[in-house]
CSV table of C-alpha atoms in Angstrom, one decimal:
chain,number,residue,atom,x,y,z
B,1,UNK,CA,80.8,112.4,198.3
B,2,UNK,CA,79.1,113.8,195.3
B,3,UNK,CA,81.0,114.7,192.0
B,4,UNK,CA,84.2,113.5,190.6
B,5,UNK,CA,87.1,112.7,192.8
B,6,UNK,CA,90.6,113.7,191.6
B,7,UNK,CA,93.8,112.4,193.1
B,8,UNK,CA,95.4,114.9,195.4
B,9,UNK,CA,98.2,115.6,193.0
B,10,UNK,CA,96.0,115.3,189.9
B,11,UNK,CA,96.0,112.6,187.2
B,12,UNK,CA,99.5,111.3,186.6
B,13,UNK,CA,100.9,112.0,183.1
B,14,UNK,CA,100.4,109.1,180.7
B,15,UNK,CA,98.0,107.3,183.0
B,16,UNK,CA,95.1,105.5,181.4
B,17,UNK,CA,91.8,107.3,181.4
B,18,UNK,CA,93.3,110.7,180.9
B,19,UNK,CA,91.3,113.2,178.8
B,20,UNK,CA,94.3,114.0,176.6
B,21,UNK,CA,94.2,110.4,175.2
B,22,UNK,CA,91.0,111.1,173.3
B,23,UNK,CA,91.2,114.8,172.8
B,24,UNK,CA,92.3,114.5,169.2
B,25,UNK,CA,89.3,112.3,168.3
B,26,UNK,CA,86.2,114.1,166.9
B,27,UNK,CA,83.0,111.9,166.8
B,28,UNK,CA,81.1,114.1,164.3
B,29,UNK,CA,77.9,113.1,162.4
B,30,UNK,CA,79.8,111.8,159.3
B,31,UNK,CA,81.9,109.6,161.6
B,32,UNK,CA,78.9,108.1,163.3
B,33,UNK,CA,77.0,107.6,160.0
B,34,UNK,CA,79.9,105.8,158.5
B,35,UNK,CA,79.9,103.1,161.2
B,36,UNK,CA,79.2,99.6,159.9
B,37,UNK,CA,77.6,98.4,163.2
B,38,UNK,CA,74.8,100.0,165.2
B,39,UNK,CA,74.2,99.3,168.9
B,40,UNK,CA,70.6,98.7,169.9
B,41,UNK,CA,69.2,100.9,172.6
B,42,UNK,CA,68.6,99.6,176.2
B,43,UNK,CA,64.8,99.5,175.6
B,44,UNK,CA,65.3,97.5,172.4
B,45,UNK,CA,67.4,94.9,174.3
B,46,UNK,CA,64.8,94.7,177.1
B,47,UNK,CA,62.0,94.1,174.5
B,48,UNK,CA,63.8,91.3,172.9
B,49,UNK,CA,66.2,89.5,175.2
B,50,UNK,CA,67.4,87.3,172.3
B,51,UNK,CA,68.2,90.3,170.2
B,52,UNK,CA,71.8,90.8,169.4
B,53,UNK,CA,73.4,93.8,171.0
B,54,UNK,CA,74.4,95.2,167.6
B,55,UNK,CA,73.3,95.0,164.0
B,56,UNK,CA,75.0,95.7,160.7
B,57,UNK,CA,73.9,99.0,159.0
B,58,UNK,CA,72.8,99.1,155.3
B,59,UNK,CA,74.5,101.2,152.6
B,60,UNK,CA,71.5,103.4,152.4
B,61,UNK,CA,71.7,104.1,156.2
B,62,UNK,CA,75.4,104.8,156.0
B,63,UNK,CA,75.4,107.0,152.9
B,64,UNK,CA,72.0,108.4,152.8
B,65,UNK,CA,69.2,108.1,150.1
B,66,UNK,CA,71.6,108.1,147.1
B,67,UNK,CA,72.3,104.3,147.5
B,68,UNK,CA,74.7,102.2,145.5
B,69,UNK,CA,77.6,103.5,147.6
B,70,UNK,CA,77.6,106.9,145.8
B,71,UNK,CA,78.3,109.9,147.9
B,72,UNK,CA,76.9,113.3,147.0
B,73,UNK,CA,80.4,114.4,145.9
B,74,UNK,CA,80.7,111.3,143.6
B,75,UNK,CA,77.4,112.1,141.9
B,76,UNK,CA,78.6,115.7,141.2
B,77,UNK,CA,81.8,114.4,139.8
B,78,UNK,CA,80.0,112.1,137.4
B,79,UNK,CA,77.7,114.9,136.3
B,80,UNK,CA,80.7,117.1,135.6
B,81,UNK,CA,82.5,114.4,133.5
B,82,UNK,CA,79.3,113.9,131.5
B,83,UNK,CA,79.0,117.6,130.9
B,84,UNK,CA,82.6,117.8,129.7
B,85,UNK,CA,82.1,114.9,127.2
B,86,UNK,CA,78.9,116.5,125.9
B,87,UNK,CA,80.6,119.8,125.4
B,88,UNK,CA,83.5,118.1,123.5
B,89,UNK,CA,81.2,116.3,121.2
B,90,UNK,CA,79.2,119.4,120.5
B,91,UNK,CA,82.3,121.4,119.7
B,92,UNK,CA,83.5,118.6,117.4
B,93,UNK,CA,80.3,118.8,115.4
B,94,UNK,CA,80.4,122.6,115.2
B,95,UNK,CA,84.1,122.8,114.6
B,96,UNK,CA,84.7,126.0,112.6
B,97,UNK,CA,88.2,124.7,111.6
B,98,UNK,CA,87.0,121.6,109.7
B,99,UNK,CA,88.9,120.7,106.6
B,100,UNK,CA,87.4,122.4,103.5
B,101,UNK,CA,85.5,120.1,101.0
B,102,UNK,CA,87.4,118.9,98.0
B,103,UNK,CA,86.8,121.3,95.1
B,104,UNK,CA,84.9,120.2,92.0
B,105,UNK,CA,86.9,118.8,89.2
B,106,UNK,CA,87.6,120.9,86.1
B,107,UNK,CA,85.1,119.9,83.4
B,108,UNK,CA,86.2,118.0,80.4
B,109,UNK,CA,86.6,119.9,77.2
B,110,UNK,CA,86.2,118.0,73.9
B,111,UNK,CA,86.5,118.5,70.2
B,112,UNK,CA,84.9,115.9,67.8
B,113,UNK,CA,85.4,116.1,64.1
B,114,UNK,CA,83.8,113.7,61.5
B,115,UNK,CA,85.9,112.9,58.5
B,116,UNK,CA,84.1,112.5,55.2
B,117,UNK,CA,85.5,110.3,52.3
B,118,UNK,CA,85.7,111.7,48.8
B,119,UNK,CA,84.7,108.4,47.2
B,120,UNK,CA,82.7,105.3,48.0
B,121,UNK,CA,83.7,103.3,51.1
B,122,UNK,CA,85.7,100.2,50.4
B,123,UNK,CA,84.1,96.9,51.5
B,124,UNK,CA,85.6,93.4,51.9
B,125,UNK,CA,86.2,90.8,54.6
B,126,UNK,CA,87.8,92.2,57.8
B,127,UNK,CA,91.0,90.3,57.2
B,128,UNK,CA,91.4,91.6,53.6
B,129,UNK,CA,90.7,95.2,54.7
B,130,UNK,CA,93.2,95.1,57.6
B,131,UNK,CA,95.9,93.5,55.4
B,132,UNK,CA,95.6,96.2,52.8
B,133,UNK,CA,95.4,99.3,55.0
B,134,UNK,CA,97.8,101.3,57.2
B,135,UNK,CA,96.4,99.3,60.1
B,136,UNK,CA,98.2,96.1,58.9
B,137,UNK,CA,101.1,96.7,61.2
B,138,UNK,CA,99.0,97.7,64.2
B,139,UNK,CA,98.7,95.6,67.3
B,140,UNK,CA,95.4,93.9,68.2
B,141,UNK,CA,93.3,95.1,71.1
B,142,UNK,CA,94.9,96.1,74.4
B,143,UNK,CA,98.3,95.0,73.2
B,144,UNK,CA,98.4,98.2,71.2
B,145,UNK,CA,98.1,100.3,74.4
B,146,UNK,CA,101.6,100.2,75.7
B,147,UNK,CA,103.5,102.0,78.4
B,148,UNK,CA,106.8,103.8,77.6
B,149,UNK,CA,109.9,101.8,78.3
B,150,UNK,CA,111.5,102.5,80.7
B,151,UNK,CA,109.1,104.3,83.0
B,152,UNK,CA,111.0,107.1,84.6
B,153,UNK,CA,110.5,109.0,87.9
B,154,UNK,CA,110.0,112.8,88.0
B,155,UNK,CA,111.2,115.4,90.4
B,156,UNK,CA,108.4,114.8,92.9
B,157,UNK,CA,107.0,111.4,91.9
B,158,UNK,CA,108.6,108.0,92.2
B,159,UNK,CA,108.9,105.6,89.3
B,160,UNK,CA,106.0,103.5,90.8
B,161,UNK,CA,103.8,106.5,91.1
B,162,UNK,CA,104.4,107.5,87.4
B,163,UNK,CA,103.7,104.0,86.4
B,164,UNK,CA,100.5,104.0,88.4
B,165,UNK,CA,99.3,107.1,86.5
B,166,UNK,CA,100.2,105.4,83.1
B,167,UNK,CA,98.4,102.2,84.1
B,168,UNK,CA,95.3,104.2,85.1
B,169,UNK,CA,95.3,106.0,81.8
B,170,UNK,CA,95.7,102.7,80.0
B,171,UNK,CA,92.8,101.1,81.8
B,172,UNK,CA,90.6,103.9,80.9
B,173,UNK,CA,91.6,103.8,77.2
B,174,UNK,CA,91.0,100.1,77.0
B,175,UNK,CA,87.6,100.2,78.7
B,176,UNK,CA,86.4,103.3,76.8
B,177,UNK,CA,87.7,102.3,73.3
B,178,UNK,CA,87.9,98.5,73.2
B,179,UNK,CA,85.3,97.0,75.4
B,180,UNK,CA,82.6,95.5,73.1
B,181,UNK,CA,79.8,96.3,75.5
B,182,UNK,CA,80.8,100.0,75.4
B,183,UNK,CA,81.3,100.0,71.7
B,184,UNK,CA,77.9,98.7,71.0
B,185,UNK,CA,76.2,101.1,73.4
B,186,UNK,CA,75.0,98.4,75.8
B,187,UNK,CA,77.1,99.6,78.8
B,188,UNK,CA,78.6,102.7,80.3
B,189,UNK,CA,79.4,101.5,83.8
B,190,UNK,CA,82.9,100.1,83.0
B,191,UNK,CA,83.9,103.6,82.0
B,192,UNK,CA,82.1,105.5,84.7
B,193,UNK,CA,83.6,103.5,87.5
B,194,UNK,CA,87.1,104.6,86.6
B,195,UNK,CA,86.4,108.3,86.8
B,196,UNK,CA,87.0,110.5,89.8
B,197,UNK,CA,83.6,110.8,91.5
B,198,UNK,CA,83.7,114.6,91.0
B,199,UNK,CA,83.6,114.0,87.3
B,200,UNK,CA,80.8,111.4,87.3
B,201,UNK,CA,78.1,114.0,87.3
B,202,UNK,CA,79.3,115.6,84.1
B,203,UNK,CA,79.6,112.0,82.6
B,204,UNK,CA,76.0,111.3,83.6
B,205,UNK,CA,74.8,114.5,82.0
B,206,UNK,CA,76.7,113.7,78.8
B,207,UNK,CA,75.1,110.2,78.6
B,208,UNK,CA,71.6,111.3,79.5
B,209,UNK,CA,71.5,114.4,77.3
B,210,UNK,CA,74.5,114.4,74.9
B,211,UNK,CA,75.3,117.6,73.1
B,212,UNK,CA,78.1,118.6,70.8
B,213,UNK,CA,78.9,121.7,72.9
B,214,UNK,CA,82.4,120.9,73.9
B,215,UNK,CA,81.5,119.6,77.3
B,216,UNK,CA,78.5,117.1,77.1
B,217,UNK,CA,79.3,114.7,74.2
B,218,UNK,CA,79.0,111.1,75.3
B,219,UNK,CA,81.5,110.1,72.6
B,220,UNK,CA,84.1,112.3,74.3
B,221,UNK,CA,84.1,109.9,77.2
B,222,UNK,CA,83.9,106.7,75.1
B,223,UNK,CA,83.8,105.3,71.6
B,224,UNK,CA,80.4,103.9,70.8
B,225,UNK,CA,78.5,103.2,67.5
B,226,UNK,CA,74.9,103.8,66.7
B,227,UNK,CA,73.4,100.3,67.2
B,228,UNK,CA,70.7,101.0,64.6
B,229,UNK,CA,73.4,101.8,62.0
B,230,UNK,CA,76.5,99.6,62.5
B,231,UNK,CA,77.7,96.5,64.3
B,232,UNK,CA,81.3,95.2,65.0
B,233,UNK,CA,82.6,92.6,62.5
B,234,UNK,CA,85.4,90.2,62.3
B,235,UNK,CA,88.7,90.5,64.2
B,236,UNK,CA,89.8,92.5,67.1
B,237,UNK,CA,90.3,96.3,66.9
B,238,UNK,CA,93.7,97.3,65.6
B,239,UNK,CA,95.4,99.9,67.8
B,240,UNK,CA,98.6,102.0,67.5
B,241,UNK,CA,99.7,104.9,69.7
B,242,UNK,CA,101.6,106.2,72.7
B,243,UNK,CA,101.2,107.0,76.4
B,244,UNK,CA,103.4,109.8,77.8
B,245,UNK,CA,103.6,111.2,81.4
B,246,UNK,CA,105.0,114.5,82.6
B,247,UNK,CA,105.0,116.3,86.0
B,248,UNK,CA,103.0,119.6,85.9
B,249,UNK,CA,103.4,120.5,89.6
B,250,UNK,CA,104.8,119.1,92.8
B,251,UNK,CA,101.4,117.4,93.4
B,252,UNK,CA,100.2,116.5,89.9
B,253,UNK,CA,101.0,114.4,86.8
B,254,UNK,CA,99.6,114.7,83.3
B,255,UNK,CA,99.3,111.7,81.0
B,256,UNK,CA,98.5,112.0,77.3
B,257,UNK,CA,97.1,109.1,75.4
B,258,UNK,CA,97.3,109.5,71.7
B,259,UNK,CA,96.0,106.4,69.7
B,260,UNK,CA,94.5,105.4,66.4
B,261,UNK,CA,91.8,102.8,66.6
B,262,UNK,CA,90.6,100.9,63.5
B,263,UNK,CA,87.4,99.0,63.8
B,264,UNK,CA,85.8,96.6,61.3
B,265,UNK,CA,82.1,97.3,61.0
B,266,UNK,CA,79.2,96.0,59.0
B,267,UNK,CA,75.5,97.0,58.6
B,268,UNK,CA,73.5,96.4,61.8
B,269,UNK,CA,70.9,94.4,59.8
B,270,UNK,CA,73.4,92.3,57.8
B,271,UNK,CA,73.0,89.3,60.1
B,272,UNK,CA,75.8,86.8,60.9
B,273,UNK,CA,78.0,84.6,58.8
B,274,UNK,CA,80.5,84.8,56.0
B,275,UNK,CA,78.3,86.8,53.6
B,276,UNK,CA,77.9,89.5,56.3
B,277,UNK,CA,81.6,89.7,56.8
B,278,UNK,CA,82.2,90.2,53.1
B,279,UNK,CA,80.4,93.5,53.3
B,280,UNK,CA,82.5,94.9,56.2
B,281,UNK,CA,84.3,98.2,56.1
B,282,UNK,CA,86.9,99.9,58.3
B,283,UNK,CA,86.2,102.9,60.6
B,284,UNK,CA,89.1,104.8,62.0
B,285,UNK,CA,89.2,107.0,65.2
B,286,UNK,CA,92.2,109.2,66.1
B,287,UNK,CA,91.7,109.8,69.8
B,288,UNK,CA,93.9,112.0,72.0
B,289,UNK,CA,93.0,112.1,75.7
B,290,UNK,CA,94.7,114.2,78.3
B,291,UNK,CA,94.5,113.0,81.9
B,292,UNK,CA,95.2,114.8,85.2
B,293,UNK,CA,96.4,112.8,88.2
B,294,UNK,CA,96.8,114.0,91.8
B,295,UNK,CA,98.3,111.8,94.6
B,296,UNK,CA,94.8,110.8,95.7
B,297,UNK,CA,93.9,109.6,92.2
B,298,UNK,CA,97.0,107.4,92.2
B,299,UNK,CA,96.0,105.9,95.6
B,300,UNK,CA,92.3,105.3,94.6
B,301,UNK,CA,93.1,104.2,91.0
B,302,UNK,CA,90.8,106.9,89.5
B,303,UNK,CA,91.3,109.1,86.5
B,304,UNK,CA,90.4,112.7,85.8
B,305,UNK,CA,90.0,113.8,82.2
B,306,UNK,CA,90.9,117.3,81.1
B,307,UNK,CA,90.8,117.3,77.2
B,308,UNK,CA,89.6,115.0,74.5
B,309,UNK,CA,90.2,115.5,70.8
B,310,UNK,CA,88.8,113.0,68.3
B,311,UNK,CA,88.8,112.6,64.5
B,312,UNK,CA,86.6,109.8,63.1
B,313,UNK,CA,85.6,108.5,59.7
B,314,UNK,CA,84.3,107.7,57.2
B,315,UNK,CA,81.2,109.7,58.3
B,316,UNK,CA,78.8,112.3,56.9
B,317,UNK,CA,79.8,115.8,57.8
B,318,UNK,CA,76.2,116.5,58.8
B,319,UNK,CA,76.2,113.7,61.4
B,320,UNK,CA,76.1,114.8,65.0
B,321,UNK,CA,78.7,112.7,66.8
B,322,UNK,CA,77.7,113.7,70.3
B,323,UNK,CA,75.6,110.6,71.2
B,324,UNK,CA,77.1,107.9,69.0
B,325,UNK,CA,79.1,107.4,65.8
B,326,UNK,CA,77.3,106.5,62.6
B,327,UNK,CA,79.9,105.1,60.1
B,328,UNK,CA,79.5,105.2,56.4
B,329,UNK,CA,79.4,101.5,55.4
B,330,UNK,CA,80.7,99.6,52.4
B,331,UNK,CA,79.7,101.2,49.1
B,332,UNK,CA,78.2,104.3,50.7
B,333,UNK,CA,79.3,107.9,49.8
B,334,UNK,CA,79.3,111.0,51.9
B,335,UNK,CA,76.4,113.3,51.2
B,336,UNK,CA,78.3,116.5,51.7
B,337,UNK,CA,81.9,115.7,51.1
B,338,UNK,CA,83.8,118.8,49.9
B,339,UNK,CA,80.8,121.0,50.4
B,340,UNK,CA,81.1,121.7,54.1
B,341,UNK,CA,82.8,124.9,54.9
B,342,UNK,CA,83.5,127.1,57.9
B,343,UNK,CA,81.3,130.2,58.3
B,344,UNK,CA,83.2,132.8,60.3
B,345,UNK,CA,80.0,134.7,60.9
B,346,UNK,CA,78.2,131.8,62.5
B,347,UNK,CA,78.1,131.8,66.3
B,348,UNK,CA,78.6,128.7,68.4
B,349,UNK,CA,79.6,125.3,67.1
B,350,UNK,CA,78.1,123.7,64.0
B,351,UNK,CA,78.7,120.4,62.4
B,352,UNK,CA,79.7,122.1,59.2
B,353,UNK,CA,82.5,124.0,60.9
B,354,UNK,CA,83.8,120.8,62.5
B,355,UNK,CA,84.3,118.5,59.6
B,356,UNK,CA,87.3,117.3,57.6
B,357,UNK,CA,88.1,115.1,54.6
B,358,UNK,CA,89.3,111.6,55.0
B,359,UNK,CA,92.5,111.2,52.9
B,360,UNK,CA,92.4,108.3,50.4
B,361,UNK,CA,95.7,107.0,51.8
B,362,UNK,CA,94.0,106.4,55.1
B,363,UNK,CA,91.5,104.0,53.5
B,364,UNK,CA,92.1,100.4,52.6
B,365,UNK,CA,92.5,99.0,49.1
B,366,UNK,CA,91.3,95.4,49.5
B,367,UNK,CA,92.4,92.7,47.1
B,368,UNK,CA,88.9,91.3,46.9
B,369,UNK,CA,86.5,94.2,47.2
B,370,UNK,CA,82.9,93.5,48.1
B,371,UNK,CA,80.4,93.9,45.3
B,372,UNK,CA,76.8,94.1,46.2
B,373,UNK,CA,74.4,91.8,44.3
B,374,UNK,CA,71.9,93.3,41.9
């Protein structure tokens, strides 16, 4: 008989070989391609009797030409992730809500006034001069730059924060008024490094091109003498003054340093030794510096200057103190003492309108005054 023979009553339910047993299985192309083994054809088995009936299939054969086990969907997913990362990076670079740049610091304003003596400058040894002057009771060097005791907190700043501001101001005063390298004009870096970076540009302009215009005087930032005119002599600098702090806003402190510095100086060409010291004289500087500290300044140990006021003598009224200070030395007299006046019709600043007289009580009366030979 041709064809398929069925039992008279049909295939019993649940009997093996029934079509229902495999009806749920679909052998589509993806199922076949995913198979790990491939059966050789009858012709291939006849051509090589020793050939195995099956062989393992490579990943390329199973997954197509993409290789490395990546499906087409996997590659698309990787491309989408890369695109998302690229977009995020681009938007980060072009972020329109980036924090604004820190504004420029307010420029320093300064006022420098030479003080001219009415008579000749007294000369003697540094020890004799200091002992017979108002500086006799002053401290030596940095010991004269003291913090208030006790240091108190403010409404929005702790005691340690206020103390940090006072110490920052003290460091600046010591470096800019007492460091021998700064005083002799051989270094400016110790002062510059303490400044807020936003003020360093103004500092550099003041050093490179000093002008007595209220903003660009090198001597507003630091005390330094004309090396061709005077040199330091004898003992340490005598110092007396105060440091005070007050809160000016919820985010800022203001520190005021008000000090008198008394230097022993001698002629630059006097050489060294006891004879050179006998011809020393005193030079006084009253220096008031107002500092501004924000919280970032306290963290970074930086200072921002707002105002500098200085009176210095004995000097000639006609001297320009913007670059360096040129003291009158032992035995010298001021060229224009008592003659300099203020002209209300003159525009701008002038050295004549910024000059004062050095009171006799501010000058020493040495026990053994220096007398030049000849």
